Amino acid sequence: NPISLAALAPSVVPQGQSQQTPTGSNPFGFGNYSMNGQLSGQGAILLDGSPLNTAYNNVVGMVPTQDSLQEFKVQTNNLGPEYGRFAGGVINFTTKSGTNELHGGAWEFLRNKDLNANDFFSNEAGISRPAFTQNQFGFNLGGPVYIPKVYDGRNKTFFFVNWEGFRLRQGTTYSGTVPTLAERAGDFSGSGNTIYNPLTTCGVTVACTAGQSLYDRTAFAGNVIPTNLINPTALKLLSYYPLPNIASANGTNNFATNGPTGGNNNETVVHIDHNISEKQHLTARYTYWSNLNLSQDPLGNGVCLDRCTETFQTNNFVLGDTYSINNTTVLDMRLSYQRLNYNRTPDSLGFNVGTLGWPTSLNSEALIQALPDFCVSGYDISGAFC
């Protein structure tokens, strides 16, 4: 993420997920910097004079590739009147241009798990090292527009193209507490926790007696919930919890697993420059960026950690005309267009709530027909269910 270069400037403070690959990151992390003491994410980021911020809470709609950039500049005070829509500062990027000589390059950067150590909890559970493969590759080419016997663009018309791909597949270790077989049947005698009957709550379901504290409850005998008091929907939801795979004295921290994360990232940049005269210069650039974030589904059952599959598709175009009117006056005009298409898709899309014992009529009432979120305090896999 070349926006990380902004952290080199004074008064720029990186915030969460700002200095990492956009693949797998929350979109609010792409440009999550506090600049000049202002709130994070309130700066303006421009590429060749084209704003990268969107109307969606000022989210950065596109992250440029580092090999397509010529220079960057961070401004936090004394800005000219051409800038607006920012609170803290402005980050300016400029795309590379072609020259009279043909220049290009190609690269590939590969990492994998072979030299990585295993996670402590994976070792304890007998789980092998999680997957990790990161592959970054691409090429760029720039030079004069030259068509033999048709057009010689040297000193006049230049092109620059850049393409980069990014692939990340990473296993993440999740550990936590899941219900044991006994607890699934209502027996919490081995948990070390007292289980109370909610139907005996004083002042809510029954009247309080003299001297009894409000919200006082009666514990279940032997910490065992009677079968007739176990909610049938809760029993069905238990199928989304795995069984323990780590021995534990009191049933806590009894499960660990490796869940895959990662995604794909592709970006294409095409830049054309044309000198109309010594006084006038035209420039045009088009960038297409696509980013896929795979589901963070540690248990492989459609219950995603934070979010499921995300896709980003951005089209960004800018046309510029620079004209030197005289020795002290320059007219610089920019016309730009950007559109960000951002989608989140639940893995359980189309879920039928009738399978939980609920009326199937509720399916048509849901804005998005997916597995309902639920959270049981004390029983969770690193936040996957909450």
XYZ file of C-alpha atoms in Angstrom:
386
model
C 0.000 0.000 0.000
C 2.007 3.044 -1.188
C -0.229 5.371 0.836
C 1.975 4.177 3.716
C 4.617 6.586 2.379
C 2.563 9.403 3.873
C 3.682 8.246 7.335
C 7.164 9.609 6.500
C 5.802 13.144 6.796
C 5.535 14.943 10.153
C 2.090 15.072 11.819
C 0.846 11.996 9.896
C -0.114 9.164 12.273
C -1.089 5.726 10.836
C -4.202 4.116 12.313
C -5.577 0.556 12.212
C -4.969 -1.531 9.038
C -3.482 1.438 7.194
C 0.028 0.094 6.589
C -0.714 -3.285 5.057
C -1.969 -4.785 1.835
C -5.566 -3.775 1.028
C -6.303 -7.455 0.394
C -8.064 -8.698 3.516
C -8.319 -5.222 5.044
C -11.397 -3.266 5.960
C -11.918 -0.533 3.302
C -11.801 2.095 6.043
C -8.177 1.088 6.620
C -6.915 1.992 3.123
C -6.436 5.676 3.971
C -6.809 5.525 7.745
C -4.359 8.260 8.757
C -4.684 11.084 11.248
C -3.162 14.162 9.635
C -2.306 17.385 11.410
C -4.183 16.352 14.558
C -7.512 15.786 12.789
C -9.718 12.694 12.857
C -8.411 9.707 10.931
C -9.658 9.176 7.394
C -10.471 12.873 6.938
C -7.633 13.775 4.572
C -7.792 14.075 0.797
C -5.848 11.661 -1.423
C -5.366 12.484 -5.113
C -3.763 10.636 -8.022
C -2.750 12.898 -10.920
C -5.196 15.469 -9.561
C -8.058 12.947 -9.464
C -9.648 12.460 -6.007
C -9.444 8.890 -4.727
C -11.843 9.529 -1.829
C -15.464 8.505 -2.321
C -18.819 9.689 -0.986
C -18.950 6.524 1.166
C -17.627 8.088 4.397
C -14.561 9.406 2.561
C -13.300 5.850 1.973
C -10.375 5.605 -0.450
C -11.821 3.995 -3.568
C -8.538 2.797 -5.061
C -5.023 2.003 -3.857
C -2.436 2.705 -6.599
C 0.405 0.244 -7.254
C 3.818 1.387 -6.099
C 5.560 0.648 -9.427
C 3.189 2.946 -11.312
C 4.043 6.004 -9.199
C 6.605 8.691 -9.990
C 6.360 10.786 -6.820
C 4.213 11.659 -3.818
C 3.738 14.756 -1.706
C 2.088 15.344 1.672
C 0.734 18.810 2.508
C -0.752 19.686 5.889
C -0.718 23.501 5.800
C -0.468 26.513 3.496
C -2.335 24.699 0.725
C -3.442 26.464 -2.421
C -7.098 27.276 -3.203
C -7.455 24.331 -5.608
C -7.805 21.870 -2.713
C -10.949 21.169 -0.756
C -12.970 18.426 0.946
C -10.370 17.647 3.591
C -9.789 18.289 7.288
C -6.210 17.272 8.031
C -4.120 17.362 4.890
C -3.658 16.331 1.278
C -1.643 13.437 -0.176
C -0.748 13.817 -3.853
C 0.499 10.980 -6.080
C 1.774 11.317 -9.640
C 1.803 8.475 -12.163
C 4.929 7.707 -14.179
C 5.142 8.899 -17.782
C 6.906 7.558 -20.827
C 10.087 9.119 -22.234
C 11.906 9.158 -25.565
C 13.566 5.877 -24.621
C 11.693 2.596 -24.232
C 11.942 1.413 -20.622
C 10.213 -1.402 -18.819
C 10.451 -3.919 -16.042
C 8.920 -7.105 -14.675
C 8.897 -8.513 -11.154
C 7.683 -11.299 -8.934
C 7.920 -11.472 -5.154
C 7.020 -14.802 -3.542
C 6.663 -15.837 0.095
C 5.378 -19.110 1.565
C 5.062 -21.032 4.825
C 8.166 -23.223 4.480
C 10.296 -21.011 6.748
C 7.511 -20.090 9.174
C 7.220 -21.462 12.719
C 3.961 -23.045 13.835
C 1.518 -21.326 16.166
C 1.604 -22.405 19.824
C -2.074 -23.357 19.941
C -1.805 -25.258 16.657
C 1.083 -27.260 18.082
C -0.921 -27.998 21.224
C -3.888 -29.221 19.164
C -1.684 -31.205 16.759
C -2.550 -28.940 13.829
C 0.092 -28.397 11.170
C 1.445 -25.004 10.154
C -1.258 -22.815 8.594
C -1.080 -22.065 4.890
C 0.748 -18.954 3.774
C 1.473 -18.011 0.168
C 1.899 -14.430 -0.973
C 2.692 -13.709 -4.603
C 3.094 -10.220 -6.069
C 3.915 -9.913 -9.758
C 3.592 -7.516 -12.660
C 5.254 -5.440 -15.349
C 5.415 -1.903 -16.720
C 6.498 -0.367 -19.996
C 6.903 3.219 -21.117
C 8.255 5.103 -24.094
C 7.321 7.216 -27.118
C 4.287 6.437 -29.252
C 5.952 5.240 -32.429
C 4.227 3.631 -35.411
C 6.686 2.951 -38.269
C 5.910 4.985 -41.400
C 2.786 6.353 -39.700
C 3.660 8.388 -36.593
C 6.833 9.296 -34.688
C 5.881 10.504 -31.234
C 9.364 11.176 -29.914
C 9.497 14.516 -28.092
C 5.715 14.718 -28.522
C 3.562 11.721 -27.495
C 4.403 9.187 -24.784
C 2.771 6.175 -23.167
C 3.142 4.259 -19.929
C 1.358 1.024 -18.928
C 1.532 -0.871 -15.653
C -0.126 -4.086 -14.517
C 0.219 -5.783 -11.165
C -1.359 -8.834 -9.571
C -1.375 -9.840 -5.924
C -2.388 -13.206 -4.455
C -2.584 -14.034 -0.767
C -3.616 -17.296 0.861
C -3.047 -17.350 4.584
C -4.157 -19.656 7.363
C -4.999 -18.020 10.676
C -5.145 -19.911 13.960
C -8.334 -19.434 15.965
C -8.652 -20.667 19.527
C -11.408 -20.432 22.097
C -14.077 -22.283 24.041
C -16.846 -24.417 22.564
C -19.622 -26.366 24.326
C -18.723 -29.880 25.417
C -20.996 -32.887 24.846
C -22.241 -32.624 28.428
C -22.963 -28.908 28.085
C -24.888 -29.521 24.884
C -27.223 -31.689 26.978
C -27.552 -28.956 29.630
C -24.964 -30.332 32.108
C -22.591 -27.539 33.192
C -21.422 -29.257 36.375
C -17.860 -29.443 35.076
C -17.625 -25.850 33.876
C -16.882 -24.226 37.237
C -19.608 -21.640 36.561
C -22.958 -21.358 38.338
C -25.954 -21.627 35.990
C -29.087 -19.754 37.048
C -32.714 -20.227 36.088
C -33.799 -17.036 34.251
C -37.466 -17.829 35.015
C -36.806 -17.186 38.719
C -35.413 -13.650 38.317
C -36.777 -11.573 41.186
C -38.621 -8.439 40.097
C -38.898 -9.558 36.472
C -40.656 -12.909 36.257
C -41.543 -13.426 39.952
C -42.168 -11.110 42.859
C -39.347 -10.400 45.273
C -39.769 -11.550 48.865
C -38.935 -9.430 51.881
C -35.200 -8.676 51.964
C -34.541 -10.273 48.573
C -32.304 -8.291 46.185
C -33.730 -7.165 42.860
C -32.750 -9.440 39.966
C -31.831 -12.254 42.361
C -32.069 -15.679 40.699
C -32.131 -19.298 41.751
C -29.332 -21.598 40.571
C -30.145 -24.847 38.798
C -29.605 -27.869 40.997
C -26.200 -29.376 40.241
C -25.656 -26.801 37.475
C -27.808 -28.923 35.160
C -30.474 -27.295 32.974
C -33.636 -29.433 32.813
C -34.330 -30.794 29.335
C -37.737 -29.120 29.149
C -36.117 -25.687 29.600
C -33.592 -26.006 26.761
C -34.618 -23.810 23.836
C -35.108 -25.870 20.635
C -33.639 -23.064 18.483
C -30.540 -23.016 20.694
C -30.149 -26.764 20.140
C -30.228 -26.273 16.373
C -27.711 -23.412 16.584
C -25.363 -25.708 18.485
C -24.763 -27.540 15.202
C -22.738 -24.494 14.099
C -20.309 -25.027 16.993
C -17.604 -27.685 16.576
C -16.796 -30.213 19.275
C -13.719 -29.623 21.455
C -10.392 -30.858 20.086
C -8.164 -29.890 23.044
C -8.326 -31.523 26.476
C -9.229 -29.000 29.159
C -9.840 -29.441 32.881
C -12.757 -27.003 33.109
C -13.841 -26.925 29.441
C -12.252 -23.559 28.601
C -9.885 -22.934 25.660
C -10.760 -26.385 24.391
C -10.722 -25.745 20.646
C -8.258 -24.548 17.988
C -8.385 -24.521 14.204
C -6.770 -22.980 11.155
C -9.059 -20.914 8.958
C -8.038 -19.623 5.510
C -7.996 -15.928 4.637
C -6.610 -13.842 1.798
C -7.698 -12.709 -1.623
C -6.722 -11.389 -5.043
C -5.783 -7.920 -6.232
C -5.317 -6.713 -9.840
C -4.629 -3.243 -11.160
C -4.143 -1.888 -14.685
C -2.792 1.601 -15.426
C -2.651 3.261 -18.875
C -1.130 6.765 -19.113
C -0.791 8.929 -22.248
C 1.002 12.296 -22.510
C 1.002 14.641 -25.505
C 2.837 17.910 -26.033
C 0.667 20.112 -28.236
C 3.244 22.902 -28.139
C 5.916 24.274 -25.869
C 3.141 25.971 -23.907
C 0.459 23.283 -23.776
C 0.557 19.699 -22.466
C -2.264 17.138 -22.415
C -2.341 14.072 -20.182
C -4.819 11.228 -19.727
C -4.771 8.231 -17.400
C -7.151 5.323 -16.825
C -6.868 2.869 -13.921
C -8.950 -0.225 -13.231
C -8.594 -1.846 -9.806
C -10.250 -5.044 -8.594
C -9.852 -6.464 -5.103
C -11.299 -9.725 -3.755
C -11.291 -10.476 -0.037
C -12.079 -14.106 0.727
C -14.430 -15.041 3.557
C -13.031 -15.126 7.065
C -14.879 -18.322 7.945
C -12.771 -20.143 10.565
C -15.184 -23.056 10.987
C -16.193 -23.437 7.351
C -19.904 -23.250 8.176
C -20.879 -19.854 6.796
C -20.447 -18.005 10.102
C -17.938 -15.325 9.118
C -15.553 -13.440 11.351
C -16.442 -9.743 10.907
C -17.421 -10.124 7.240
C -17.710 -12.657 4.434
C -16.668 -12.293 0.781
C -15.945 -8.720 -0.340
C -15.367 -7.425 -3.851
C -14.078 -4.009 -4.925
C -14.122 -2.759 -8.505
C -12.968 0.778 -9.253
C -12.746 2.707 -12.515
C -10.713 5.916 -12.280
C -10.078 8.310 -15.184
C -8.457 11.731 -15.348
C -7.886 14.143 -18.237
C -5.557 17.107 -17.713
C -4.654 20.203 -19.727
C -1.745 22.411 -18.637
C -1.229 25.697 -20.476
C 1.472 28.303 -19.789
C -0.237 31.631 -20.350
C 2.878 33.659 -19.554
C 5.964 33.512 -17.341
C 3.927 33.950 -14.149
C 0.562 32.349 -14.959
C -0.228 28.670 -15.601
C -3.685 27.270 -16.282
C -4.022 23.699 -14.994
C -7.375 21.951 -15.549
C -8.423 18.453 -14.451
C -11.518 16.477 -15.398
C -11.850 13.219 -13.476
C -14.263 10.344 -13.033
C -14.292 7.587 -10.422
C -16.760 4.849 -9.576
C -16.350 2.308 -6.764
C -18.463 -0.842 -6.737
C -18.208 -2.437 -3.288
C -20.145 -5.566 -2.326
C -20.293 -7.867 0.679
C -21.852 -11.298 0.185
C -22.789 -13.527 3.169
C -21.669 -17.143 2.759
C -25.062 -18.210 4.113
C -27.016 -16.126 1.588
C -30.422 -17.735 1.009
C -30.514 -19.275 4.494
C -33.957 -20.628 5.459
C -34.799 -19.662 9.049
C -37.331 -22.484 9.040
C -34.399 -24.849 9.687
C -34.083 -23.197 13.118
C -37.720 -23.917 13.910
C -38.837 -20.365 13.178
C -41.825 -19.517 10.927
C -40.728 -19.550 7.278
C -42.714 -16.339 6.799
C -39.779 -14.552 8.447
C -37.656 -15.263 5.351
C -39.533 -12.620 3.401
C -39.212 -10.135 6.272
C -35.397 -10.180 6.279
C -33.603 -7.519 4.235
C -30.846 -10.071 3.561
C -31.823 -13.717 3.896
C -28.824 -15.101 5.784
C -27.967 -16.938 8.981
C -28.913 -14.625 11.896
C -26.081 -13.281 14.026
C -25.980 -14.734 17.497
C -23.582 -14.488 20.399
C -23.294 -16.633 23.542
C -21.097 -14.954 26.136
C -18.087 -17.092 27.026
C -18.481 -19.426 24.053
C -16.895 -17.963 20.979
C -14.055 -18.574 18.519
C -12.097 -15.327 18.523
C -15.218 -13.298 17.777
C -16.500 -15.475 14.933
C -20.003 -15.710 16.410
C -20.371 -12.186 17.790
